[in-house]
Amino acid sequence: MTLAEILPSLRGMAQARLEENVWPVGTTVDEHGELLVGGVRVTELAGRFGTPLHLIDLADVRRRCRAYRAALPGAEIAYASKAFLCRAMARLVAAEGLSLDVCSAGEIAVARSVGFPGWRMLLHGNAKTPEDLKAAFAHGVGRIVVDSLDEVEQLGALARDRQRVLVRVTPGVDGGTHVAVTTGVEDQKFGFPLSTGAAAEAVRHVLRQPNLRLVGLHTHLGSQLRRVADFELATRRLVGFLAAVRDEHGLELPELNLGGGHAVPQLPGEDTFDLAGFAHRVRVAVHDECARHRLRPPRLTVEPGRALVAAAGVTVYRVVAVKHAVRTFVAVDGGMSDNPRPALYGARYLARLVGRPPVAPTREVTVVGRHCEAGDVLARDVPLPGDVHAGDLLAVPATGAYHHSLASNYNLVGRPAVVAVDDGAVRLLVRRETEEDLLRRDVG
């Protein structure tokens, strides 16, 4: 028997220590197990808005936006809105002086509804529909990243006033992450490979279109990337390609977009992304390669998404059942409909009992969702108090990115509400989806 088992108060003290780097900055927990995010008690929020519940700490998001601007002065920081977008997020991004990376007519509509300026937006996507392109033209989206020769032809036919475009280049750099989120290698759906000559042919194709104006190159190596050296290698290859474009066409392109994908810790002990090291090594690579090729340095753009919002998010669930089998399963009232990432990418998360002090020592359990899939697992082998029971609240950190965005209605379960906390203030951003919402779309 351990000392913590003899003295329950020591277990409460251990529970009160928050794991590092995975919670919003300023999150605290007291000896009673009460978790405060943005200065607000999580139990209060769960009682008011129900569970599952997505929380986003806006002060934390602002801090991260400012950290990127400080680390990369003179560069354009474009928020990758696919990570998490709603009207309040678009307003925050605009207020912080960031640009906005969008991928659909729907994302454009959200940004447009709050007056986000079109000239500060970039449109991405490997299969942009005519509706996407028309929405971009209607709002005056500043730049479009082209991803196929078919798209170049379509853009050239639809565009007016010499639409500015960038060519997405696949530089042949493997970021060493999950195959489903690796996009810098050649055998995947995004971009024009550099090594095969496809990128050079894409440039020629764009330059033959009188209604398009080529202004730069774009690349994106993937998601949850940790190695700064991979970004440096990609930068050097792309500057070399800028020189090749200059040599062939007599055109110096003024922009180089290095994408995003900067890793965010989801478990204790995982490293944070070295933003300062990234900024330094990328700037040195651009300077060295441009000097070697006698090029004017292009303006850099980076597109953080997860890096700005993931750690600012916390999801709150209520325990529905505890089942002791070969392992202990703790089933909650959400699951893969509000967080499909463990099923899609094998993403790992921790879970924490909140709202009361533990009575029993911890043991490893598997937190599972409510859906009719054996793969509906939210967190594997996480330590939770042995007395966890139905009605308890669990909080899962690092859930601000690709949770609300990827949420579904599997089993016709409504999507959770999104609530902002901001230095003690509470604001509903996206209301909980109701059965009436589901039935309203079913017109058959």
Tab-separated table of N, CA, C and O in Angstrom, residues 214-296:
chain	number	residue	atom	x	y	z
A	214	LEU	N	0.909	34.955	-61.682
A	214	LEU	CA	1.674	34.098	-60.763
A	214	LEU	C	2.504	34.976	-59.832
A	214	LEU	O	3.335	35.767	-60.287
A	215	VAL	N	2.273	34.822	-58.504
A	215	VAL	CA	2.985	35.661	-57.544
A	215	VAL	C	3.872	34.865	-56.585
A	215	VAL	O	4.613	35.468	-55.805
A	216	GLY	N	3.790	33.519	-56.621
A	216	GLY	CA	4.633	32.795	-55.684
A	216	GLY	C	4.406	31.303	-55.692
A	216	GLY	O	3.657	30.751	-56.505
A	217	LEU	N	5.106	30.657	-54.752
A	217	LEU	CA	5.026	29.214	-54.559
A	217	LEU	C	4.479	28.918	-53.166
A	217	LEU	O	4.637	29.701	-52.225
A	218	HIS	N	3.858	27.763	-53.058
A	218	HIS	CA	3.301	27.311	-51.784
A	218	HIS	C	3.707	25.868	-51.557
A	218	HIS	O	3.822	25.082	-52.510
A	219	THR	N	3.915	25.517	-50.303
A	219	THR	CA	4.091	24.111	-49.948
A	219	THR	C	3.508	23.872	-48.575
A	219	THR	O	3.300	24.806	-47.794
A	220	HIS	N	3.197	22.617	-48.296
A	220	HIS	CA	2.706	22.222	-46.968
A	220	HIS	C	3.168	20.786	-46.758
A	220	HIS	O	2.821	19.901	-47.543
A	221	LEU	N	3.948	20.555	-45.706
A	221	LEU	CA	4.580	19.254	-45.508
A	221	LEU	C	3.707	18.262	-44.762
A	221	LEU	O	3.998	17.065	-44.782
A	222	GLY	N	2.663	18.727	-44.098
A	222	GLY	CA	1.808	17.814	-43.345
A	222	GLY	C	1.391	18.410	-42.022
A	222	GLY	O	1.428	19.635	-41.836
A	223	SER	N	1.003	17.553	-41.094
A	223	SER	CA	0.521	17.998	-39.784
A	223	SER	C	1.299	17.317	-38.669
A	223	SER	O	1.838	16.216	-38.849
A	224	GLN	N	1.334	17.973	-37.520
A	224	GLN	CA	2.044	17.500	-36.340
A	224	GLN	C	3.522	17.267	-36.652
A	224	GLN	O	4.114	16.251	-36.268
A	225	LEU	N	4.114	18.248	-37.338
A	225	LEU	CA	5.528	18.179	-37.713
A	225	LEU	C	6.379	18.761	-36.594
A	225	LEU	O	6.103	19.850	-36.088
A	226	ARG	N	7.437	18.053	-36.224
A	226	ARG	CA	8.280	18.474	-35.114
A	226	ARG	C	9.689	18.871	-35.543
A	226	ARG	O	10.365	19.614	-34.838
A	227	ARG	N	10.166	18.360	-36.673
A	227	ARG	CA	11.560	18.567	-37.060
A	227	ARG	C	11.716	19.866	-37.855
A	227	ARG	O	11.270	19.956	-39.012
A	228	VAL	N	12.364	20.847	-37.266
A	228	VAL	CA	12.598	22.119	-37.944
A	228	VAL	C	13.453	21.909	-39.186
A	228	VAL	O	13.303	22.619	-40.191
A	229	ALA	N	14.333	20.920	-39.157
A	229	ALA	CA	15.204	20.654	-40.309
A	229	ALA	C	14.401	20.335	-41.562
A	229	ALA	O	14.860	20.628	-42.682
A	230	ASP	N	13.234	19.721	-41.431
A	230	ASP	CA	12.414	19.418	-42.602
A	230	ASP	C	11.924	20.699	-43.278
A	230	ASP	O	11.897	20.795	-44.513
A	231	PHE	N	11.545	21.687	-42.469
A	231	PHE	CA	11.121	22.971	-43.039
A	231	PHE	C	12.302	23.675	-43.713
A	231	PHE	O	12.152	24.296	-44.768
A	232	GLU	N	13.474	23.573	-43.107
A	232	GLU	CA	14.656	24.187	-43.697
A	232	GLU	C	14.976	23.562	-45.053
A	232	GLU	O	15.257	24.267	-46.030
A	233	LEU	N	14.927	22.236	-45.136
A	233	LEU	CA	15.203	21.551	-46.393
A	233	LEU	C	14.197	21.954	-47.463
A	233	LEU	O	14.568	22.245	-48.611
A	234	ALA	N	12.910	21.964	-47.115
A	234	ALA	CA	11.885	22.362	-48.076
A	234	ALA	C	12.100	23.796	-48.539
A	234	ALA	O	11.946	24.110	-49.732
A	235	THR	N	12.468	24.689	-47.612
A	235	THR	CA	12.708	26.088	-47.968
A	235	THR	C	13.838	26.196	-48.981
A	235	THR	O	13.729	26.926	-49.981
A	236	ARG	N	14.924	25.501	-48.749
A	236	ARG	CA	16.060	25.571	-49.668
A	236	ARG	C	15.667	25.042	-51.053
A	236	ARG	O	16.061	25.621	-52.083
A	237	ARG	N	14.902	23.982	-51.111
A	237	ARG	CA	14.486	23.444	-52.405
A	237	ARG	C	13.563	24.405	-53.137
A	237	ARG	O	13.663	24.569	-54.362
A	238	LEU	N	12.685	25.048	-52.391
A	238	LEU	CA	11.751	25.978	-53.039
A	238	LEU	C	12.449	27.241	-53.522
A	238	LEU	O	12.112	27.774	-54.584
A	239	VAL	N	13.423	27.740	-52.766
A	239	VAL	CA	14.168	28.904	-53.248
A	239	VAL	C	14.952	28.527	-54.503
A	239	VAL	O	15.047	29.321	-55.453
A	240	GLY	N	15.477	27.308	-54.542
A	240	GLY	CA	16.132	26.848	-55.756
A	240	GLY	C	15.178	26.826	-56.942
A	240	GLY	O	15.555	27.175	-58.075
A	241	PHE	N	13.923	26.458	-56.673
A	241	PHE	CA	12.925	26.455	-57.754
A	241	PHE	C	12.550	27.883	-58.156
A	241	PHE	O	12.308	28.162	-59.339
A	242	LEU	N	12.504	28.793	-57.193
A	242	LEU	CA	12.286	30.208	-57.546
A	242	LEU	C	13.369	30.687	-58.521
A	242	LEU	O	13.083	31.420	-59.479
A	243	ALA	N	14.605	30.258	-58.272
A	243	ALA	CA	15.692	30.643	-59.175
A	243	ALA	C	15.501	30.023	-60.550
A	243	ALA	O	15.765	30.672	-61.575
A	244	ALA	N	15.027	28.765	-60.586
A	244	ALA	CA	14.787	28.111	-61.875
A	244	ALA	C	13.681	28.828	-62.653
A	244	ALA	O	13.765	28.970	-63.881
A	245	VAL	N	12.648	29.281	-61.946
A	245	VAL	CA	11.576	30.038	-62.599
A	245	VAL	C	12.141	31.340	-63.169
A	245	VAL	O	11.836	31.744	-64.298
A	246	ARG	N	12.976	32.013	-62.392
A	246	ARG	CA	13.603	33.250	-62.864
A	246	ARG	C	14.447	32.998	-64.111
A	246	ARG	O	14.381	33.745	-65.100
A	247	ASP	N	15.228	31.909	-64.077
A	247	ASP	CA	16.119	31.634	-65.196
A	247	ASP	C	15.345	31.285	-66.470
A	247	ASP	O	15.752	31.658	-67.573
A	248	GLU	N	14.222	30.563	-66.322
A	248	GLU	CA	13.466	30.150	-67.499
A	248	GLU	C	12.561	31.254	-68.037
A	248	GLU	O	12.399	31.413	-69.256
A	249	HIS	N	11.964	32.022	-67.123
A	249	HIS	CA	10.917	32.954	-67.542
A	249	HIS	C	11.267	34.417	-67.311
A	249	HIS	O	10.475	35.308	-67.674
A	250	GLY	N	12.406	34.679	-66.691
A	250	GLY	CA	12.765	36.070	-66.400
A	250	GLY	C	11.859	36.714	-65.379
A	250	GLY	O	11.682	37.936	-65.364
A	251	LEU	N	11.286	35.897	-64.487
A	251	LEU	CA	10.290	36.371	-63.522
A	251	LEU	C	10.734	36.018	-62.114
A	251	LEU	O	10.932	34.836	-61.796
A	252	GLU	N	10.905	37.027	-61.262
A	252	GLU	CA	11.198	36.780	-59.848
A	252	GLU	C	9.893	36.845	-59.065
A	252	GLU	O	9.246	37.895	-59.009
A	253	LEU	N	9.525	35.728	-58.479
A	253	LEU	CA	8.257	35.654	-57.744
A	253	LEU	C	8.444	36.237	-56.350
A	253	LEU	O	9.398	35.890	-55.649
A	254	PRO	N	7.512	37.094	-55.901
A	254	PRO	CA	7.721	37.827	-54.647
A	254	PRO	C	7.263	37.102	-53.379
A	254	PRO	O	7.487	37.615	-52.287
A	255	GLU	N	6.595	35.928	-53.499
A	255	GLU	CA	6.026	35.286	-52.310
A	255	GLU	C	6.458	33.827	-52.202
A	255	GLU	O	6.547	33.111	-53.206
A	256	LEU	N	6.704	33.404	-50.966
A	256	LEU	CA	6.994	31.996	-50.662
A	256	LEU	C	6.202	31.610	-49.426
A	256	LEU	O	6.413	32.149	-48.339
A	257	ASN	N	5.260	30.677	-49.607
A	257	ASN	CA	4.366	30.245	-48.533
A	257	ASN	C	4.802	28.861	-48.079
A	257	ASN	O	4.793	27.904	-48.857
A	258	LEU	N	5.189	28.744	-46.811
A	258	LEU	CA	5.723	27.496	-46.270
A	258	LEU	C	4.686	26.663	-45.533
A	258	LEU	O	5.025	25.665	-44.898
A	259	GLY	N	3.404	27.047	-45.594
A	259	GLY	CA	2.354	26.257	-44.971
A	259	GLY	C	2.457	26.253	-43.458
A	259	GLY	O	3.027	27.157	-42.838
A	260	GLY	N	1.882	25.223	-42.850
A	260	GLY	CA	1.874	25.129	-41.391
A	260	GLY	C	2.194	23.722	-40.942
A	260	GLY	O	3.179	23.132	-41.364
A	261	GLY	N	1.330	23.165	-40.083
A	261	GLY	CA	1.538	21.801	-39.603
A	261	GLY	C	2.416	21.690	-38.385
A	261	GLY	O	2.855	20.593	-38.036
A	262	HIS	N	2.691	22.789	-37.689
A	262	HIS	CA	3.576	22.772	-36.535
A	262	HIS	C	2.945	21.967	-35.393
A	262	HIS	O	1.794	22.189	-35.035
A	263	ALA	N	3.718	21.074	-34.831
A	263	ALA	CA	3.190	20.108	-33.864
A	263	ALA	C	2.775	20.767	-32.556
A	263	ALA	O	3.357	21.762	-32.118
A	264	VAL	N	1.758	20.180	-31.944
A	264	VAL	CA	1.251	20.622	-30.642
A	264	VAL	C	1.199	19.399	-29.719
A	264	VAL	O	0.681	18.344	-30.114
A	265	PRO	N	1.734	19.508	-28.495
A	265	PRO	CA	1.667	18.364	-27.575
A	265	PRO	C	0.223	18.006	-27.238
A	265	PRO	O	-0.611	18.882	-27.023
A	266	GLN	N	-0.057	16.714	-27.205
A	266	GLN	CA	-1.359	16.213	-26.761
A	266	GLN	C	-1.237	15.385	-25.494
A	266	GLN	O	-2.234	15.154	-24.818
A	267	LEU	N	-0.017	14.957	-25.180
A	267	LEU	CA	0.249	14.166	-23.985
A	267	LEU	C	1.385	14.801	-23.201
A	267	LEU	O	2.273	15.442	-23.785
A	268	PRO	N	1.417	14.613	-21.891
A	268	PRO	CA	2.533	15.125	-21.100
A	268	PRO	C	3.848	14.542	-21.600
A	268	PRO	O	3.928	13.373	-21.998
A	269	GLY	N	4.873	15.373	-21.604
A	269	GLY	CA	6.185	14.916	-22.020
A	269	GLY	C	6.491	15.124	-23.488
A	269	GLY	O	7.660	15.027	-23.894
A	270	GLU	N	5.470	15.379	-24.307
A	270	GLU	CA	5.727	15.649	-25.717
A	270	GLU	C	6.301	17.049	-25.881
A	270	GLU	O	5.898	17.987	-25.192
A	271	ASP	N	7.227	17.189	-26.812
A	271	ASP	CA	7.882	18.471	-27.023
A	271	ASP	C	6.947	19.466	-27.696
A	271	ASP	O	6.121	19.097	-28.531
A	272	THR	N	7.125	20.724	-27.355
A	272	THR	CA	6.454	21.797	-28.087
A	272	THR	C	7.264	22.111	-29.339
A	272	THR	O	8.461	21.823	-29.421
A	273	PHE	N	6.614	22.703	-30.327
A	273	PHE	CA	7.305	23.071	-31.561
A	273	PHE	C	8.265	24.224	-31.282
A	273	PHE	O	7.920	25.186	-30.589
A	274	ASP	N	9.467	24.132	-31.832
A	274	ASP	CA	10.496	25.150	-31.614
A	274	ASP	C	10.251	26.310	-32.578
A	274	ASP	O	10.883	26.407	-33.642
A	275	LEU	N	9.341	27.204	-32.212
A	275	LEU	CA	8.981	28.307	-33.090
A	275	LEU	C	10.165	29.235	-33.333
A	275	LEU	O	10.420	29.668	-34.466
A	276	ALA	N	10.917	29.547	-32.288
A	276	ALA	CA	12.070	30.435	-32.454
A	276	ALA	C	13.118	29.800	-33.368
A	276	ALA	O	13.689	30.464	-34.246
A	277	GLY	N	13.366	28.498	-33.169
A	277	GLY	CA	14.316	27.804	-34.027
A	277	GLY	C	13.838	27.735	-35.464
A	277	GLY	O	14.632	27.897	-36.408
A	278	PHE	N	12.547	27.498	-35.650
A	278	PHE	CA	11.965	27.480	-36.993
A	278	PHE	C	12.161	28.829	-37.676
A	278	PHE	O	12.630	28.907	-38.823
A	279	ALA	N	11.809	29.896	-36.983
A	279	ALA	CA	11.909	31.229	-37.574
A	279	ALA	C	13.347	31.539	-37.968
A	279	ALA	O	13.615	32.073	-39.057
A	280	HIS	N	14.285	31.207	-37.090
A	280	HIS	CA	15.695	31.505	-37.372
A	280	HIS	C	16.214	30.694	-38.551
A	280	HIS	O	16.807	31.254	-39.494
A	281	ARG	N	15.975	29.390	-38.535
A	281	ARG	CA	16.565	28.533	-39.563
A	281	ARG	C	15.928	28.772	-40.928
A	281	ARG	O	16.606	28.686	-41.965
A	282	VAL	N	14.646	29.078	-40.946
A	282	VAL	CA	14.001	29.364	-42.234
A	282	VAL	C	14.519	30.686	-42.805
A	282	VAL	O	14.811	30.786	-44.011
A	283	ARG	N	14.654	31.686	-41.963
A	283	ARG	CA	15.181	32.974	-42.459
A	283	ARG	C	16.606	32.819	-42.980
A	283	ARG	O	16.969	33.382	-44.024
A	284	VAL	N	17.433	32.069	-42.256
A	284	VAL	CA	18.814	31.840	-42.708
A	284	VAL	C	18.827	31.092	-44.034
A	284	VAL	O	19.591	31.434	-44.954
A	285	ALA	N	17.951	30.076	-44.163
A	285	ALA	CA	17.896	29.307	-45.406
A	285	ALA	C	17.498	30.192	-46.577
A	285	ALA	O	18.094	30.115	-47.664
A	286	VAL	N	16.502	31.051	-46.380
A	286	VAL	CA	16.076	31.956	-47.451
A	286	VAL	C	17.212	32.909	-47.820
A	286	VAL	O	17.519	33.117	-49.005
A	287	HIS	N	17.838	33.495	-46.803
A	287	HIS	CA	18.915	34.450	-47.065
A	287	HIS	C	20.067	33.787	-47.810
A	287	HIS	O	20.571	34.315	-48.821
A	288	ASP	N	20.505	32.616	-47.340
A	288	ASP	CA	21.642	31.937	-47.965
A	288	ASP	C	21.343	31.533	-49.403
A	288	ASP	O	22.151	31.752	-50.311
A	289	GLU	N	20.182	30.916	-49.613
A	289	GLU	CA	19.860	30.425	-50.950
A	289	GLU	C	19.609	31.582	-51.921
A	289	GLU	O	19.992	31.513	-53.096
A	290	CYS	N	18.976	32.637	-51.452
A	290	CYS	CA	18.746	33.788	-52.335
A	290	CYS	C	20.072	34.448	-52.708
A	290	CYS	O	20.273	34.877	-53.858
A	291	ALA	N	20.987	34.544	-51.744
A	291	ALA	CA	22.298	35.109	-52.056
A	291	ALA	C	23.036	34.238	-53.069
A	291	ALA	O	23.668	34.750	-54.008
A	292	ARG	N	22.933	32.932	-52.885
A	292	ARG	CA	23.630	32.020	-53.792
A	292	ARG	C	23.084	32.107	-55.206
A	292	ARG	O	23.833	32.004	-56.190
A	293	HIS	N	21.770	32.307	-55.327
A	293	HIS	CA	21.142	32.358	-56.653
A	293	HIS	C	20.941	33.786	-57.158
A	293	HIS	O	20.359	33.986	-58.223
A	294	ARG	N	21.396	34.774	-56.380
A	294	ARG	CA	21.233	36.186	-56.739
A	294	ARG	C	19.753	36.533	-56.956
A	294	ARG	O	19.361	37.102	-57.967
A	295	LEU	N	18.965	36.182	-55.951
A	295	LEU	CA	17.531	36.470	-55.953
A	295	LEU	C	17.211	37.492	-54.881
A	295	LEU	O	17.848	37.523	-53.816
A	296	ARG	N	16.192	38.300	-55.114
A	296	ARG	CA	15.636	39.111	-54.036
A	296	ARG	C	14.849	38.200	-53.111
A	296	ARG	O	14.025	37.405	-53.586
